[in-house]
């Protein structure tokens, strides 16, 4: 059923994209006329975002008592980013978890808890973008608090049985503070590259709209059954149109531009991995031990 659902969503999204551009050829002309400078800015912001993600992953490993060299951390983050884009169900974290389990003995439960801390910060800060720039302050505060309560409940569930002297997992307050700062920077970069993409297809868009748009798009991360949340992100953005005020045409055009440039960017990253021989490091590493042995 999961496979059928994923394939159905991908086919439906493709049909929507094709039908849209057949009935609105002017938007296809807009996309094909995007300047090289615009694409360059998007690629540059994606590179900055990847660099921040490398730092975030290094920060998460501090909770697990593991430290990787910069090149290995870059290779692992890049490899998982590629898996995340082309694979369903947020494959990237799974790639990192299996690699760390296999090579460094990091328990899947412990790494999951560290990752949950990151996703908690990501969710709360995304809620700030989504509601803080679209709602009165008191409503925004209540909505952000509600999101925070949900993620705290999730973390408490993950934390059962995680962390001990034997496993090396521990909460590092300094690392958590750095994690919050890095995640905030990551969301700023994401918002900026969405702003550049939206400007290319809807020149009248404002930075405030881009921030709200970014906050809505970020929540698709948590239900991304399809590669790169195809279909889900578009649905989130269309359903939240009342908040950011962007037309469906701009949303579809900007998302097509985003995915096209990001796919090309990841292609470049893959070439870098080949040059640095990262594929030898990650090719065919053993699967993690059964849950009963963890």
XYZ file of C-alpha atoms in Angstrom:
294
model
C 0.000 0.000 0.000
C 2.864 2.369 0.761
C 4.390 1.804 -2.671
C 1.017 2.312 -4.353
C 0.486 5.538 -2.382
C 3.923 6.931 -3.273
C 3.569 6.093 -6.976
C 0.034 7.518 -7.051
C 1.154 10.803 -5.490
C 4.099 11.103 -7.899
C 1.878 10.423 -10.923
C -0.812 12.832 -9.713
C 1.750 15.573 -9.089
C 3.319 15.050 -12.524
C -0.096 15.258 -14.180
C -0.891 18.467 -12.295
C 2.408 20.022 -13.395
C 1.939 18.972 -17.037
C -1.680 20.112 -17.171
C -0.816 23.420 -15.553
C 1.887 24.291 -18.079
C -0.243 23.108 -21.006
C -3.038 25.453 -19.956
C -0.690 28.264 -18.847
C 2.138 28.327 -21.412
C 3.137 31.815 -20.318
C 4.539 30.411 -17.078
C 6.645 27.888 -18.967
C 8.032 30.778 -20.974
C 8.827 32.566 -17.707
C 10.700 29.544 -16.383
C 12.727 29.026 -19.534
C 13.636 32.708 -19.401
C 15.114 32.566 -15.887
C 18.498 34.271 -15.925
C 21.801 32.533 -15.351
C 22.397 34.918 -12.445
C 19.211 33.708 -10.732
C 20.232 30.066 -11.120
C 23.695 30.974 -9.825
C 22.242 32.561 -6.695
C 20.072 29.496 -6.049
C 23.063 27.170 -6.437
C 25.169 29.359 -4.147
C 22.469 29.364 -1.466
C 22.125 25.585 -1.784
C 25.881 25.279 -1.260
C 25.691 27.464 1.846
C 22.760 25.384 3.066
C 24.706 22.153 2.573
C 27.658 23.595 4.489
C 25.390 24.518 7.402
C 23.882 21.022 7.298
C 27.386 19.532 7.601
C 27.884 21.617 10.756
C 24.458 20.574 12.093
C 25.236 16.887 11.614
C 28.591 17.328 13.353
C 26.721 18.964 16.227
C 24.285 16.023 16.468
C 27.161 13.572 16.736
C 28.393 15.378 19.849
C 25.286 14.043 21.625
C 26.356 10.526 20.598
C 29.973 10.945 21.657
C 31.320 10.627 18.090
C 33.471 13.051 16.103
C 34.122 12.734 12.374
C 36.780 14.483 10.326
C 35.569 17.305 8.067
C 35.946 15.355 4.814
C 34.105 12.315 6.172
C 31.372 14.531 7.622
C 30.993 16.353 4.293
C 30.870 13.076 2.371
C 28.301 11.532 4.730
C 26.088 14.634 4.670
C 26.316 14.945 0.872
C 25.615 11.267 0.313
C 22.591 11.394 2.615
C 21.337 14.585 0.900
C 21.357 12.746 -2.427
C 19.528 9.797 -0.864
C 17.045 12.232 0.686
C 16.226 13.804 -2.683
C 15.933 10.652 -4.766
C 14.595 8.297 -2.090
C 11.262 8.289 -0.232
C 10.551 8.606 3.501
C 13.442 10.936 4.365
C 16.085 8.400 3.361
C 18.963 10.705 4.320
C 18.758 10.273 8.118
C 18.489 6.528 7.585
C 21.700 6.514 5.550
C 23.516 8.438 8.298
C 22.109 6.213 11.051
C 23.140 2.977 9.316
C 26.628 4.299 8.531
C 27.188 5.455 12.112
C 25.828 2.193 13.508
C 28.062 0.138 11.223
C 31.307 2.066 11.552
C 31.116 3.658 15.008
C 28.615 1.500 16.892
C 26.152 4.354 17.459
C 22.809 2.876 18.482
C 19.937 3.719 16.132
C 17.834 4.817 19.104
C 20.528 7.218 20.287
C 21.044 8.781 16.882
C 17.263 9.002 16.441
C 17.050 11.000 19.660
C 19.780 13.375 18.504
C 18.004 13.788 15.149
C 14.703 14.354 16.979
C 16.261 17.303 18.825
C 17.189 18.846 15.478
C 13.749 18.250 13.969
C 12.157 19.728 17.084
C 14.133 22.957 16.700
C 13.438 22.913 12.945
C 9.684 22.551 13.529
C 9.439 25.286 16.168
C 11.469 27.801 14.146
C 9.471 26.959 11.014
C 6.298 27.628 13.013
C 7.739 31.017 13.963
C 8.200 31.818 10.257
C 4.773 30.522 9.284
C 2.725 32.133 12.046
C 4.952 34.918 13.311
C 4.749 36.838 10.030
C 1.111 36.023 9.212
C -0.850 36.183 12.481
C -1.324 38.640 15.367
C 1.410 38.139 17.966
C -0.824 36.452 20.536
C -2.197 33.951 18.007
C 1.303 33.276 16.708
C 2.516 32.672 20.257
C -0.255 30.143 20.932
C 0.317 28.332 17.639
C 4.086 28.138 18.114
C 3.526 26.900 21.690
C 1.212 24.182 20.340
C 3.872 23.053 17.858
C 6.430 23.086 20.675
C 4.204 20.917 22.862
C 3.849 18.347 20.094
C 7.593 18.107 19.445
C 8.363 17.864 23.168
C 5.984 14.923 23.369
C 7.729 13.263 20.431
C 11.165 13.785 21.998
C 10.014 12.327 25.316
C 8.840 9.251 23.457
C 12.180 8.938 21.634
C 14.149 9.471 24.836
C 12.876 6.293 26.498
C 15.783 3.922 26.756
C 18.254 6.292 25.082
C 21.367 7.644 26.616
C 23.639 5.950 29.094
C 27.260 5.765 30.071
C 27.505 2.549 28.086
C 26.310 4.066 24.826
C 28.036 7.420 25.204
C 24.846 9.435 24.538
C 24.460 12.562 26.651
C 22.707 15.903 26.395
C 25.248 18.649 25.733
C 23.778 22.080 26.524
C 26.480 23.921 24.576
C 25.950 21.680 21.541
C 22.201 22.251 21.767
C 22.733 26.023 21.809
C 24.917 25.765 18.704
C 22.285 23.515 17.117
C 19.588 26.172 17.607
C 21.798 28.874 16.041
C 22.773 26.674 13.085
C 19.161 25.631 12.457
C 18.066 29.277 12.518
C 20.772 30.089 9.953
C 19.666 27.133 7.857
C 16.062 28.379 7.794
C 17.205 31.865 6.826
C 19.167 30.436 3.894
C 16.208 28.276 2.831
C 13.912 31.316 2.965
C 16.366 33.331 0.872
C 16.624 30.738 -1.879
C 12.819 30.426 -1.958
C 12.705 34.233 -2.202
C 15.060 34.189 -5.210
C 12.976 31.488 -6.903
C 9.708 33.302 -6.239
C 11.155 36.587 -7.511
C 12.020 34.835 -10.772
C 8.389 33.800 -11.409
C 6.462 36.441 -9.428
C 8.489 39.688 -9.290
C 6.000 41.392 -6.945
C 6.622 38.920 -4.089
C 7.836 40.401 -0.799
C 10.349 39.027 1.690
C 7.555 38.656 4.271
C 5.621 36.425 1.863
C 8.741 34.365 1.213
C 9.290 33.842 4.948
C 5.716 32.591 5.456
C 5.996 30.458 2.306
C 9.229 28.959 3.613
C 7.676 28.146 6.983
C 4.822 26.279 5.282
C 7.145 24.434 2.883
C 9.370 23.283 5.742
C 6.554 21.326 7.375
C 6.351 19.056 4.317
C 9.593 17.544 5.652
C 7.598 15.635 8.274
C 5.266 13.882 5.823
C 7.599 13.376 2.879
C 6.605 9.898 1.737
C 7.779 10.781 -1.766
C 11.277 11.797 -2.935
C 11.956 15.383 -1.817
C 8.320 15.554 -0.603
C 7.077 15.916 -4.187
C 3.362 16.617 -4.055
C 3.307 17.171 -0.307
C 5.259 20.429 -0.348
C 3.082 21.789 -3.151
C -0.055 20.780 -1.239
C 1.167 22.465 1.963
C 1.930 25.652 0.057
C -1.396 25.727 -1.777
C -3.387 25.042 1.401
C -1.490 27.828 3.211
C -2.039 30.346 0.395
C -4.318 32.396 2.651
C -1.305 33.058 4.891
C 1.370 33.910 2.321
C -0.956 35.248 -0.385
C 0.829 33.645 -3.353
C -1.094 32.315 -6.335
C -1.080 28.624 -7.248
C 0.649 29.499 -10.526
C 3.595 31.068 -8.699
C 3.803 28.106 -6.297
C 3.930 25.506 -9.072
C 6.412 27.477 -11.175
C 8.727 28.200 -8.238
C 8.692 24.562 -7.129
C 9.544 23.294 -10.593
C 12.453 25.744 -10.732
C 13.547 24.712 -7.245
C 13.575 20.989 -7.994
C 15.291 21.401 -11.351
C 18.143 23.500 -9.939
C 18.487 21.371 -6.809
C 18.691 18.174 -8.875
C 21.465 19.753 -10.961
C 23.195 20.910 -7.764
C 23.097 17.401 -6.319
C 24.488 16.112 -9.596
C 27.476 18.399 -9.058
C 27.786 17.205 -5.461
C 27.811 13.602 -6.688
C 30.705 14.414 -9.022
C 32.585 15.850 -6.033
C 31.907 12.628 -4.133
C 33.328 10.639 -7.012
C 36.451 12.781 -7.031
C 36.892 12.334 -3.272
C 36.218 8.599 -3.591
C 33.272 8.824 -1.183
C 31.365 6.153 -3.089
C 33.988 3.617 -1.985
C 33.357 4.571 1.643
C 29.580 4.180 1.471
C 29.083 1.480 -1.148
C 27.585 -1.686 0.279
C 28.235 -1.107 3.977
C 26.483 -3.704 6.135
C 22.930 -3.311 7.307
C 22.321 -2.503 10.995
C 21.786 -5.276 13.487
C 18.194 -6.347 14.221
C 16.323 -4.191 16.719
C 16.516 -6.878 19.394
C 20.311 -6.571 19.395
C 20.340 -2.791 19.771
